[in-house]
PDB file of C-alpha atoms in Angstrom:
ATOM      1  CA  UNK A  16     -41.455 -71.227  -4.423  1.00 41.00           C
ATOM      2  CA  UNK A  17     -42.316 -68.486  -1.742  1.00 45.00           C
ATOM      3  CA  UNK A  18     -39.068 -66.093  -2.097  1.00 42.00           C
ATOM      4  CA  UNK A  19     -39.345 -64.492   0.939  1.00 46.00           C
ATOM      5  CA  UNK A  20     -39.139 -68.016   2.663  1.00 43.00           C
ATOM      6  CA  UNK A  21     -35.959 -68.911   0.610  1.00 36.00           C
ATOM      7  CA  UNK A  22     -34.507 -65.409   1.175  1.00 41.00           C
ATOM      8  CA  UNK A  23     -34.972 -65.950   5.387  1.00 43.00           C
ATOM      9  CA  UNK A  24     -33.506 -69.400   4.610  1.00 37.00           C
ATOM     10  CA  UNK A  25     -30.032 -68.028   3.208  1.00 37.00           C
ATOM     11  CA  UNK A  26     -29.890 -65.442   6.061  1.00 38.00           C
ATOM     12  CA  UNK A  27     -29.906 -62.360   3.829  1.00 37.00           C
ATOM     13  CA  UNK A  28     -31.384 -59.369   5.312  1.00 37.00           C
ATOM     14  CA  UNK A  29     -34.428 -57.282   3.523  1.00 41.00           C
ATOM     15  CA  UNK A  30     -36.373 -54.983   5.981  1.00 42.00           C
ATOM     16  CA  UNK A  31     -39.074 -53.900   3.717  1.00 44.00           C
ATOM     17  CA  UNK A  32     -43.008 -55.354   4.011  1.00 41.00           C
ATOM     18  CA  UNK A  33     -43.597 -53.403   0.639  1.00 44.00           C
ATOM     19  CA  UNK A  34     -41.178 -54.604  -1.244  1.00 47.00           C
ATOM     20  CA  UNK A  35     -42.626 -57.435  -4.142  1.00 49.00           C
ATOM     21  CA  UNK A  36     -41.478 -60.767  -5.381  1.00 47.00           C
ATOM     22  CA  UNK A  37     -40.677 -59.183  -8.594  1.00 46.00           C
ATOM     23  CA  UNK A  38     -37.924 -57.106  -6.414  1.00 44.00           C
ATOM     24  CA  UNK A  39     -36.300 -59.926  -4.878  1.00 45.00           C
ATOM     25  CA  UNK A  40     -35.784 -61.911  -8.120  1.00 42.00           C
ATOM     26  CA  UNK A  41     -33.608 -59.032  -8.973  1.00 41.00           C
ATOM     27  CA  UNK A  42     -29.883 -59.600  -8.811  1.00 39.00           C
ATOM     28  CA  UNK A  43     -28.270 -62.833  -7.352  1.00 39.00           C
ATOM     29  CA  UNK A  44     -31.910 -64.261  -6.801  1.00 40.00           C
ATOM     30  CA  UNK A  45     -32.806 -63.311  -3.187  1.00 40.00           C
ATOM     31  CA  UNK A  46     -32.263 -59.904  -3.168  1.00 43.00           C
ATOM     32  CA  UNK A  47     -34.007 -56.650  -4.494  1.00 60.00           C
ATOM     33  CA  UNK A  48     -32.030 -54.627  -6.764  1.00 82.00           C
ATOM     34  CA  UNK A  49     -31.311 -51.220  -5.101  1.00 86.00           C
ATOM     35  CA  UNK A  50     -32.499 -49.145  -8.184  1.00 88.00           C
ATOM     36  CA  UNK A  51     -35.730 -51.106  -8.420  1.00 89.00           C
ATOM     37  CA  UNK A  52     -36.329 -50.005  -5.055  1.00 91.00           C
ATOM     38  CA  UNK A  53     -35.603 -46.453  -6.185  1.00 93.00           C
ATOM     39  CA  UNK A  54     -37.801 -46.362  -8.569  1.00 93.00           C
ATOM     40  CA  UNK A  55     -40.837 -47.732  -6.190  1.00 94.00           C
ATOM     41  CA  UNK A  56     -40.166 -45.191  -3.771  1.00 96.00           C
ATOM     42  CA  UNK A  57     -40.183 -42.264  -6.551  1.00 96.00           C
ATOM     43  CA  UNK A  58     -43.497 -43.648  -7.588  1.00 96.00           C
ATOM     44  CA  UNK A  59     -44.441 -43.111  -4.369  1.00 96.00           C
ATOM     45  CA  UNK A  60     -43.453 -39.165  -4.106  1.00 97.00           C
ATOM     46  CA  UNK A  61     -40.018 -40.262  -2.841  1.00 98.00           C
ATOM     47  CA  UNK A  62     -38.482 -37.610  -5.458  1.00 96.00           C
ATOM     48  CA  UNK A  63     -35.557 -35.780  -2.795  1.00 97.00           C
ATOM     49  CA  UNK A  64     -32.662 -36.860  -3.251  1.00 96.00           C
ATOM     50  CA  UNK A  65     -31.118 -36.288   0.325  1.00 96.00           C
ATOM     51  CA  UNK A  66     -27.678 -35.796   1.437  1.00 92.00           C
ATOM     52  CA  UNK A  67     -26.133 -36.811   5.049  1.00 91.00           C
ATOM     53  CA  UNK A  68     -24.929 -34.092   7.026  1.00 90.00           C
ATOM     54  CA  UNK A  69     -23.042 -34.182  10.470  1.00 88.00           C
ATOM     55  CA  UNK A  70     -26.278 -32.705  11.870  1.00 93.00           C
ATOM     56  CA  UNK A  71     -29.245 -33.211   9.492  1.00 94.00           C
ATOM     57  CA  UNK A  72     -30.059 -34.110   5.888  1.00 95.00           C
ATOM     58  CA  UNK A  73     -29.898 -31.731   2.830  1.00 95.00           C
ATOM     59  CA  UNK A  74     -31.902 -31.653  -0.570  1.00 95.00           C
ATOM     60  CA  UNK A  75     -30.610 -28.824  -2.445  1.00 92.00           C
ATOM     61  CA  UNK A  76     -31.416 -25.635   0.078  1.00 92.00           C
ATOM     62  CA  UNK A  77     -33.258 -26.999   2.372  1.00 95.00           C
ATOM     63  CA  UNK A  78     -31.340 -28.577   6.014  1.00 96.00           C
ATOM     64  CA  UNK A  79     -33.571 -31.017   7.851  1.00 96.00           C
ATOM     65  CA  UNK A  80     -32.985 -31.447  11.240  1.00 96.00           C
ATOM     66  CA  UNK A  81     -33.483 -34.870  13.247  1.00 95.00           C
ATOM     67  CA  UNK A  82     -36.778 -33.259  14.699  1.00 95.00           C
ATOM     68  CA  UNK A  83     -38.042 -32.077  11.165  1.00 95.00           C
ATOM     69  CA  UNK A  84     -37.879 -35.605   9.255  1.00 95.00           C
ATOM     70  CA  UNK A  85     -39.517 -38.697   9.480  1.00 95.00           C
ATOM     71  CA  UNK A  86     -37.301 -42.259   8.930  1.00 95.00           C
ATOM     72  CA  UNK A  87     -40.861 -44.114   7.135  1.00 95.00           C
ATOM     73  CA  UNK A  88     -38.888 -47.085   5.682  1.00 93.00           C
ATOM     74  CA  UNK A  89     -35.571 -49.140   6.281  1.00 90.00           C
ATOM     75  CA  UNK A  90     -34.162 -51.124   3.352  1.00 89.00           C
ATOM     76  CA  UNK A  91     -31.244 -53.183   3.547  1.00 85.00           C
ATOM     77  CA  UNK A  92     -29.399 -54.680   0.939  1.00 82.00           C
ATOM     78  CA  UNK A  93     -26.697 -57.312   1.842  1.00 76.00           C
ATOM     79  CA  UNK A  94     -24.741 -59.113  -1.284  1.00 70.00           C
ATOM     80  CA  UNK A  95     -23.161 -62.749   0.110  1.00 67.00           C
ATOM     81  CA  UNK A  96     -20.921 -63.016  -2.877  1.00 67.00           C
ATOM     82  CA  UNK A  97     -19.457 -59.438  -2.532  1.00 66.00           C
ATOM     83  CA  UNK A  98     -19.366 -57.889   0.991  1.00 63.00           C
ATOM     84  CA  UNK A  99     -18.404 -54.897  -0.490  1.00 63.00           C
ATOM     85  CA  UNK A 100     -21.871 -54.422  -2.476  1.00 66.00           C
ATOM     86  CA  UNK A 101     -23.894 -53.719   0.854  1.00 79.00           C
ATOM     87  CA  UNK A 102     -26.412 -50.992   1.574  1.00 84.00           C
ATOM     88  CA  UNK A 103     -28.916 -49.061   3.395  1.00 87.00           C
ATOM     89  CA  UNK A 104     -32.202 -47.160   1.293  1.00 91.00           C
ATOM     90  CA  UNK A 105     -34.162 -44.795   3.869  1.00 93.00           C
ATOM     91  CA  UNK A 106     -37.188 -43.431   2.820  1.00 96.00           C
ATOM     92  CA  UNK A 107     -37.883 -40.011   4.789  1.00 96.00           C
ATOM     93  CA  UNK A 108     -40.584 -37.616   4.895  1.00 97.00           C
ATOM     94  CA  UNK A 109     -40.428 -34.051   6.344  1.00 96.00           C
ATOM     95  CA  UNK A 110     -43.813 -32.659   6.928  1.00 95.00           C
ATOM     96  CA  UNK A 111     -42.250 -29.202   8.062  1.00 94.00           C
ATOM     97  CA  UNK A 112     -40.652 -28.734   4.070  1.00 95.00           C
ATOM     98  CA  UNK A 113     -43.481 -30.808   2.571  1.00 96.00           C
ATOM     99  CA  UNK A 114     -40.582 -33.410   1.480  1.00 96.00           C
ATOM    100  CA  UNK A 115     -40.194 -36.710   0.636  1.00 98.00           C
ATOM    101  CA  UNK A 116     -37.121 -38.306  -0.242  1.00 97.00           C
ATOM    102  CA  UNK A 117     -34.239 -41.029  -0.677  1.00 97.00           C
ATOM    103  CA  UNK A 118     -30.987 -41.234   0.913  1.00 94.00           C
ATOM    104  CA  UNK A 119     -28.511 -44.325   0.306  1.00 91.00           C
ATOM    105  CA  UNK A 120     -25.980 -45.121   2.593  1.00 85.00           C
ATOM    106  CA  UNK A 121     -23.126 -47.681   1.929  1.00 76.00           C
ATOM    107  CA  UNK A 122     -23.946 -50.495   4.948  1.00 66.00           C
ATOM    108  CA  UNK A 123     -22.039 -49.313   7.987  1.00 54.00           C
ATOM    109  CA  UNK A 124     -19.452 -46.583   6.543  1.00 53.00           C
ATOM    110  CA  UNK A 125     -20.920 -43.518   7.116  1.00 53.00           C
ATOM    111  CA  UNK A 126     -22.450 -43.916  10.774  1.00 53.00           C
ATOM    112  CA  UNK A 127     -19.575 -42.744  12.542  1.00 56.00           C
ATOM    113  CA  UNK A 128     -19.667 -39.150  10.879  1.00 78.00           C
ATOM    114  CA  UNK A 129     -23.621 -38.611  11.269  1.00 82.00           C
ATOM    115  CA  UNK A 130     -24.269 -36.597  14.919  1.00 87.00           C
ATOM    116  CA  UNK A 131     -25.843 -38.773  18.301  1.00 90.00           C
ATOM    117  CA  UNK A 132     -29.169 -36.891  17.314  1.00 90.00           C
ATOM    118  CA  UNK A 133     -29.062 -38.220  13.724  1.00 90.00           C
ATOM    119  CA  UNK A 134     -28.625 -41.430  14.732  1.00 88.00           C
ATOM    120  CA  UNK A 135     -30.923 -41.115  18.039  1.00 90.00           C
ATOM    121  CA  UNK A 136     -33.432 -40.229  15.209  1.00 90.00           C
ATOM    122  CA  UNK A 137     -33.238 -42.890  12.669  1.00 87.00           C
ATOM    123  CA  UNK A 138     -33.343 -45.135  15.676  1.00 87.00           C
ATOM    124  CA  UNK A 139     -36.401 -43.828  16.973  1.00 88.00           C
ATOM    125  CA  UNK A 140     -38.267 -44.258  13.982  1.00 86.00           C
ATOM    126  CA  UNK A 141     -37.328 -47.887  13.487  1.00 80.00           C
ATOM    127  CA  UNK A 142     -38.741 -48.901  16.475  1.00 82.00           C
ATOM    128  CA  UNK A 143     -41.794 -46.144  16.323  1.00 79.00           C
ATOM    129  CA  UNK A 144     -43.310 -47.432  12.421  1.00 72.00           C
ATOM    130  CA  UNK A 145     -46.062 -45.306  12.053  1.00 56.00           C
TER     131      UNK A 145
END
């Protein structure tokens, strides 16, 4: 059985073309488990762990400002059985700081309190995939 198929079928959502079938047998059977995903991305240098500011990210003492990161990779994690148990993983790279790293948002909250240029960015680079 082709997961990805069965995992359109049910209308979950998983943005991700690197993610493997090995990931989405995680959990309830269609979706990746969020630290599986983690641990990908650190094998792949994603070793930051970033923190949302109004006006830019921050991994220990270093601020990164909307024009200083890159967004490379969306992935969305949506539970059917517990709406509550939804998220967003971004993989972003800064090649000003030399930085690559892993922010988690809970799906939706947090949004509100990021700044337009934030938000302007992480749009951007969703429709701009390198």
């Amino acid at each position: 059985m082709d997961l990805k198929n069965t995992f359109q079928k049910w209308g979950h959502i998983l943005k991700s073309d690197t993610l493997n079938q090995d990931q989405m047998q995680a959990g309830t059977g269609f979706m990746a488990c969020l630290s599986d995903a983690i641990r990908d991305f650190e094998k792949k240098g994603y070793s930051a762990n970033l923190v949302a500011e109004y006006d830019h990210f921050r991994s220990q003492q270093i601020s990164i400002y909307p024009e200083d990161f890159y967004v490379d990779q969306i992935v969305r994690f949506e539970n059917s059985s517990d709406p509550d148990d939804q998220s967003i993983l971004y993989a972003i790279s800064s090649k000003e700081y030399s930085l690559k790293g892993l922010y988690v948002e809970s799906y939706g909250l947090y949004h509100d309190s990021l700044s337009s240029p934030m938000l302007e960015r992480i749009k951007f680079c969703q429709k701009n995939k390198k």
